[in-house]
Amino acid sequence: MKRKYKHLFLSTIMVVIILLTLASCFSAPKETALMKEVGVTVSITEYKIRLREFGYRFAGIVELSADEIISKSTDSEIKKQALLWKIYAIPAMIRSLSINDPLAAGIDSWILSVQMLQYFEDGYGKDHFGEYQDIAITASKLIISDIENLAREIKGTDDISKGQKITKDWTNENPIENNKFLRVSALDKVAHIIGSEGYDLGTTVESIAISVDELKNQVTLYTDYLPKQIKWQAQYELYNFLG
């Protein structure tokens, strides 16, 4: 395994260790200022459960879609790009879901989903999969549909046009421009974007803090995919070896 992929593997393990260590250091607020400001209509517990379910669905859709591309294509470069999609997009979503303020986590997850669609439709990844590009585009649209349905439910209204504008504007200004899904965080902009006057630096720090329950959930998701990450990285190295 090449040095950079050893580093990625070790980094993934370190994330799990850090999350477990931090789990004893933070506690979650009963209700966040951001959720009050926006007017969420469901309980925090229910919303967190739904958001966690979305995270698993995101991972599942990406994995199955990438696998479909790998199985259909005979081009090793396309296969490698599909593997990289799984290797990097799923951890990117887990990082978004790790934000303690569930609404901020939801917004950042929504933004990532829109960024992924733009990435495959007309952005950096528009040529990654050749004739199978539509598989990635369709998967991204399905993921956006899921997160937007969740947004409608927590708001208690079908009108989510403000959220759609936020995510589109942020994506236009901050597209993903690499196949490792490294991206500009929207955390420091979330409250200002939605017009929350009371969301200052202190509140931002609170929202970044990780609660015990959420850490346990994210550790579970990380550990569920850790064996798969190892397998995918090995497959990627095999394609590199075979040329």
PDB file of N, CA and C in Angstrom, residues 10 14 19-20 51 79 82 87 99 103 106 139 141-142 149 170 172 191 195 225 234 243:
ATOM      1  N   LEU A  10      -4.518   5.263   8.404  1.00  0.00           N
ATOM      2  CA  LEU A  10      -4.183   5.631   9.779  1.00  0.00           C
ATOM      3  C   LEU A  10      -5.009   6.818  10.252  1.00  0.00           C
ATOM      4  N   MET A  14      -7.432   7.094  13.485  1.00  0.00           N
ATOM      5  CA  MET A  14      -7.232   8.162  14.459  1.00  0.00           C
ATOM      6  C   MET A  14      -8.517   8.926  14.706  1.00  0.00           C
ATOM      7  N   LEU A  19     -12.701  10.472  18.394  1.00  0.00           N
ATOM      8  CA  LEU A  19     -14.127  10.558  18.710  1.00  0.00           C
ATOM      9  C   LEU A  19     -14.445   9.854  20.017  1.00  0.00           C
ATOM     10  N   LEU A  20     -13.854   8.683  20.221  1.00  0.00           N
ATOM     11  CA  LEU A  20     -14.094   7.956  21.459  1.00  0.00           C
ATOM     12  C   LEU A  20     -13.553   8.707  22.659  1.00  0.00           C
ATOM     13  N   LEU A  51     -31.817  12.222  10.830  1.00  0.00           N
ATOM     14  CA  LEU A  51     -30.578  12.669  10.197  1.00  0.00           C
ATOM     15  C   LEU A  51     -29.559  11.528  10.135  1.00  0.00           C
ATOM     16  N   LYS A  79     -12.954   2.777 -12.950  1.00  0.00           N
ATOM     17  CA  LYS A  79     -13.093   1.974 -11.732  1.00  0.00           C
ATOM     18  C   LYS A  79     -12.399   2.653 -10.549  1.00  0.00           C
ATOM     19  N   ALA A  82     -14.417   5.571  -9.290  1.00  0.00           N
ATOM     20  CA  ALA A  82     -15.579   5.107  -8.529  1.00  0.00           C
ATOM     21  C   ALA A  82     -15.172   4.703  -7.113  1.00  0.00           C
ATOM     22  N   ILE A  87     -14.464   6.108  -1.187  1.00  0.00           N
ATOM     23  CA  ILE A  87     -13.441   6.285  -0.156  1.00  0.00           C
ATOM     24  C   ILE A  87     -13.530   7.658   0.506  1.00  0.00           C
ATOM     25  N   ILE A  99     -21.469  17.348  13.414  1.00  0.00           N
ATOM     26  CA  ILE A  99     -21.712  18.649  14.036  1.00  0.00           C
ATOM     27  C   ILE A  99     -22.781  18.491  15.108  1.00  0.00           C
ATOM     28  N   LEU A 103     -29.378  20.984  13.481  1.00  0.00           N
ATOM     29  CA  LEU A 103     -29.797  21.770  12.326  1.00  0.00           C
ATOM     30  C   LEU A 103     -28.593  22.185  11.488  1.00  0.00           C
ATOM     31  N   GLY A 106     -27.572  19.245   9.583  1.00  0.00           N
ATOM     32  CA  GLY A 106     -28.474  19.021   8.462  1.00  0.00           C
ATOM     33  C   GLY A 106     -28.192  19.953   7.300  1.00  0.00           C
ATOM     34  N   ALA A 139     -27.748   9.176  -8.590  1.00  0.00           N
ATOM     35  CA  ALA A 139     -27.550   8.911  -7.161  1.00  0.00           C
ATOM     36  C   ALA A 139     -27.536  10.210  -6.370  1.00  0.00           C
ATOM     37  N   LYS A 141     -28.931  13.079  -7.160  1.00  0.00           N
ATOM     38  CA  LYS A 141     -30.278  13.650  -7.148  1.00  0.00           C
ATOM     39  C   LYS A 141     -31.173  12.929  -6.143  1.00  0.00           C
ATOM     40  N   LEU A 142     -31.019  11.619  -6.051  1.00  0.00           N
ATOM     41  CA  LEU A 142     -31.796  10.845  -5.083  1.00  0.00           C
ATOM     42  C   LEU A 142     -31.448  11.252  -3.659  1.00  0.00           C
ATOM     43  N   ASN A 149     -36.660  16.188   1.518  1.00  0.00           N
ATOM     44  CA  ASN A 149     -37.872  15.658   2.169  1.00  0.00           C
ATOM     45  C   ASN A 149     -37.751  15.763   3.687  1.00  0.00           C
ATOM     46  N   TRP A 170     -24.280  28.563  -1.976  1.00  0.00           N
ATOM     47  CA  TRP A 170     -23.016  28.155  -1.364  1.00  0.00           C
ATOM     48  C   TRP A 170     -22.226  27.257  -2.307  1.00  0.00           C
ATOM     49  N   ASN A 172     -22.380  27.193  -5.604  1.00  0.00           N
ATOM     50  CA  ASN A 172     -21.854  28.006  -6.710  1.00  0.00           C
ATOM     51  C   ASN A 172     -20.583  28.741  -6.311  1.00  0.00           C
ATOM     52  N   ALA A 191     -25.365  30.450  10.359  1.00  0.00           N
ATOM     53  CA  ALA A 191     -26.309  31.335  11.044  1.00  0.00           C
ATOM     54  C   ALA A 191     -26.530  32.629  10.284  1.00  0.00           C
ATOM     55  N   GLY A 195     -29.969  34.050   8.689  1.00  0.00           N
ATOM     56  CA  GLY A 195     -30.462  35.288   9.287  1.00  0.00           C
ATOM     57  C   GLY A 195     -30.637  35.241  10.787  1.00  0.00           C
ATOM     58  N   TYR A 225     -17.946   1.278   8.401  1.00  0.00           N
ATOM     59  CA  TYR A 225     -17.339   1.435   7.081  1.00  0.00           C
ATOM     60  C   TYR A 225     -15.824   1.265   7.082  1.00  0.00           C
ATOM     61  N   ALA A 234      -7.462  -1.197  -0.880  1.00  0.00           N
ATOM     62  CA  ALA A 234      -6.691  -2.311  -1.437  1.00  0.00           C
ATOM     63  C   ALA A 234      -7.044  -2.516  -2.909  1.00  0.00           C
ATOM     64  N   GLY A 243      -2.097  -1.365 -13.608  1.00  0.00           N
ATOM     65  CA  GLY A 243      -1.978  -0.342 -14.646  1.00  0.00           C
ATOM     66  C   GLY A 243      -3.260  -0.151 -15.415  1.00  0.00           C
TER      67      GLY A 243
END
